[in-house]
PDB file of C-alpha atoms in Angstrom:
ATOM      1  CA  MET A   1      34.722   2.777  23.973  1.00  0.00           C
ATOM      2  CA  GLU A   2      32.112   3.450  21.063  1.00  0.00           C
ATOM      3  CA  LEU A   3      28.693   3.418  21.856  1.00  0.00           C
ATOM      4  CA  SER A   4      27.986   0.627  19.580  1.00  0.00           C
ATOM      5  CA  GLN A   5      30.447  -1.606  21.487  1.00  0.00           C
ATOM      6  CA  ARG A   6      28.869  -0.455  24.577  1.00  0.00           C
ATOM      7  CA  LEU A   7      25.773  -1.827  23.332  1.00  0.00           C
ATOM      8  CA  ASP A   8      27.117  -4.439  21.486  1.00  0.00           C
ATOM      9  CA  LEU A   9      25.878  -3.284  18.179  1.00  0.00           C
ATOM     10  CA  GLY A  10      29.972  -3.778  16.104  1.00  0.00           C
ATOM     11  CA  GLY A  11      27.945  -6.286  13.548  1.00  0.00           C
ATOM     12  CA  LEU A  12      25.729  -3.738  12.646  1.00  0.00           C
ATOM     13  CA  GLU A  13      26.389  -1.600   9.248  1.00  0.00           C
ATOM     14  CA  LEU A  14      24.577   0.674   6.794  1.00  0.00           C
ATOM     15  CA  GLU A  15      25.264  -0.063   3.175  1.00  0.00           C
ATOM     16  CA  ASP A  16      26.982   2.950   2.281  1.00  0.00           C
ATOM     17  CA  ASP A  17      28.976   5.907   3.773  1.00  0.00           C
ATOM     18  CA  THR A  18      25.578   8.031   4.927  1.00  0.00           C
ATOM     19  CA  PRO A  19      25.495   8.689   8.555  1.00  0.00           C
ATOM     20  CA  ALA A  20      22.715   6.695  10.482  1.00  0.00           C
ATOM     21  CA  ASP A  21      21.491   9.137  11.815  1.00  0.00           C
ATOM     22  CA  THR A  22      20.046  11.263   8.681  1.00  0.00           C
ATOM     23  CA  PHE A  23      19.038   7.666   7.440  1.00  0.00           C
ATOM     24  CA  SER A  24      17.097   6.254  10.091  1.00  0.00           C
ATOM     25  CA  ARG A  25      15.475   9.859  10.347  1.00  0.00           C
ATOM     26  CA  LEU A  26      14.789   9.480   6.930  1.00  0.00           C
ATOM     27  CA  ALA A  27      13.562   5.867   6.598  1.00  0.00           C
ATOM     28  CA  GLY A  28      11.216   7.211  10.384  1.00  0.00           C
ATOM     29  CA  ILE A  29       9.549   9.645   8.454  1.00  0.00           C
ATOM     30  CA  VAL A  30       8.947   7.870   5.311  1.00  0.00           C
ATOM     31  CA  GLU A  31       8.036   4.668   7.018  1.00  0.00           C
ATOM     32  CA  GLU A  32       5.228   6.965   9.854  1.00  0.00           C
ATOM     33  CA  VAL A  33       3.833   8.351   6.319  1.00  0.00           C
ATOM     34  CA  ALA A  34       3.719   5.796   4.236  1.00  0.00           C
ATOM     35  CA  GLY A  35       3.712   2.322   6.401  1.00  0.00           C
ATOM     36  CA  VAL A  36       6.825   1.580   4.069  1.00  0.00           C
ATOM     37  CA  VAL A  37      10.216   0.342   5.470  1.00  0.00           C
ATOM     38  CA  VAL A  38      12.825   1.381   3.482  1.00  0.00           C
ATOM     39  CA  LYS A  39      16.513   0.172   3.155  1.00  0.00           C
ATOM     40  CA  GLN A  40      19.233   2.443   1.413  1.00  0.00           C
ATOM     41  CA  SER A  41      19.157   0.603  -1.527  1.00  0.00           C
ATOM     42  CA  SER A  42      14.816   1.052  -1.678  1.00  0.00           C
ATOM     43  CA  ARG A  43      13.785   3.012  -4.846  1.00  0.00           C
ATOM     44  CA  PHE A  44      10.845   5.328  -3.931  1.00  0.00           C
ATOM     45  CA  ASP A  45       9.557   4.271  -7.615  1.00  0.00           C
ATOM     46  CA  ASP A  46       9.378   0.403  -6.664  1.00  0.00           C
ATOM     47  CA  THR A  47       7.547   1.032  -3.389  1.00  0.00           C
ATOM     48  CA  ALA A  48       3.993   1.263  -2.786  1.00  0.00           C
ATOM     49  CA  ILE A  49       3.868   5.214  -2.010  1.00  0.00           C
ATOM     50  CA  ALA A  50       1.143   7.063  -2.869  1.00  0.00           C
ATOM     51  CA  SER A  51       1.514   9.922  -4.643  1.00  0.00           C
ATOM     52  CA  LEU A  52      -0.282  11.994  -1.820  1.00  0.00           C
ATOM     53  CA  ASP A  53       1.842  10.612   0.502  1.00  0.00           C
ATOM     54  CA  ARG A  54       5.014  11.444  -1.611  1.00  0.00           C
ATOM     55  CA  ILE A  55       3.741  15.041  -1.151  1.00  0.00           C
ATOM     56  CA  GLU A  56       3.242  14.487   2.872  1.00  0.00           C
ATOM     57  CA  MET A  57       6.809  12.810   2.876  1.00  0.00           C
ATOM     58  CA  ALA A  58       8.633  15.427   1.105  1.00  0.00           C
ATOM     59  CA  VAL A  59       6.791  18.550   3.487  1.00  0.00           C
ATOM     60  CA  ARG A  60       7.786  16.075   6.807  1.00  0.00           C
ATOM     61  CA  ILE A  61      11.960  15.753   5.357  1.00  0.00           C
ATOM     62  CA  GLU A  62      11.608  19.723   4.716  1.00  0.00           C
ATOM     63  CA  GLU A  63      10.766  20.423   8.306  1.00  0.00           C
ATOM     64  CA  ALA A  64      12.796  18.210   9.691  1.00  0.00           C
ATOM     65  CA  PHE A  65      16.054  18.109   7.437  1.00  0.00           C
ATOM     66  CA  GLY A  66      15.222  21.942   6.889  1.00  0.00           C
ATOM     67  CA  VAL A  67      16.255  20.788   2.984  1.00  0.00           C
ATOM     68  CA  ARG A  68      13.602  21.937   0.088  1.00  0.00           C
ATOM     69  CA  ILE A  69      12.482  18.677  -1.463  1.00  0.00           C
ATOM     70  CA  ASP A  70      10.330  18.719  -4.966  1.00  0.00           C
ATOM     71  CA  ASP A  71      10.202  16.305  -7.590  1.00  0.00           C
ATOM     72  CA  THR A  72      13.120  16.993  -8.919  1.00  0.00           C
ATOM     73  CA  VAL A  73      14.904  15.920  -6.018  1.00  0.00           C
ATOM     74  CA  LEU A  74      13.372  12.362  -5.344  1.00  0.00           C
ATOM     75  CA  THR A  75      13.961  12.382  -9.479  1.00  0.00           C
ATOM     76  CA  GLU A  76      17.497  12.680  -9.382  1.00  0.00           C
ATOM     77  CA  HIS A  77      17.282  10.618  -5.986  1.00  0.00           C
ATOM     78  CA  PRO A  78      15.941   7.687  -6.663  1.00  0.00           C
ATOM     79  CA  THR A  79      16.822   5.101  -3.276  1.00  0.00           C
ATOM     80  CA  ALA A  80      16.615   6.357   0.007  1.00  0.00           C
ATOM     81  CA  GLY A  81      20.284   6.034   0.466  1.00  0.00           C
ATOM     82  CA  GLU A  82      20.794   8.637  -2.232  1.00  0.00           C
ATOM     83  CA  LEU A  83      18.124  10.970  -1.282  1.00  0.00           C
ATOM     84  CA  ALA A  84      19.608  10.904   2.826  1.00  0.00           C
ATOM     85  CA  ASP A  85      23.138  11.683   1.076  1.00  0.00           C
ATOM     86  CA  TYR A  86      21.532  14.939  -0.213  1.00  0.00           C
ATOM     87  CA  LEU A  87      19.838  16.325   2.439  1.00  0.00           C
ATOM     88  CA  GLU A  88      23.530  15.047   4.343  1.00  0.00           C
ATOM     89  CA  GLU A  89      24.802  17.328   1.918  1.00  0.00           C
ATOM     90  CA  LYS A  90      22.671  19.969   2.212  1.00  0.00           C
ATOM     91  CA  GLN A  91      22.415  20.002   5.643  1.00  0.00           C
TER      92      GLN A  91
END
């Protein structure tokens, strides 16, 4: 029996195929640093994340995932889901 069945989380689904663990960790960092709750479809440019928070967020993502994050990465992966996919690929 899967954990989601034991915890009765069967209806919980993500918007795409990004593993929940990677996206959840990323979303937690964003919320902790910037106080912004993101979904996989959330565009970073559409959020109220200040530039200093973006820098701190990038540093924490690098520390948590061991993947280099710079402005180019954030530009090429504009949504939280796309960034989570990138992190998953690069780990």
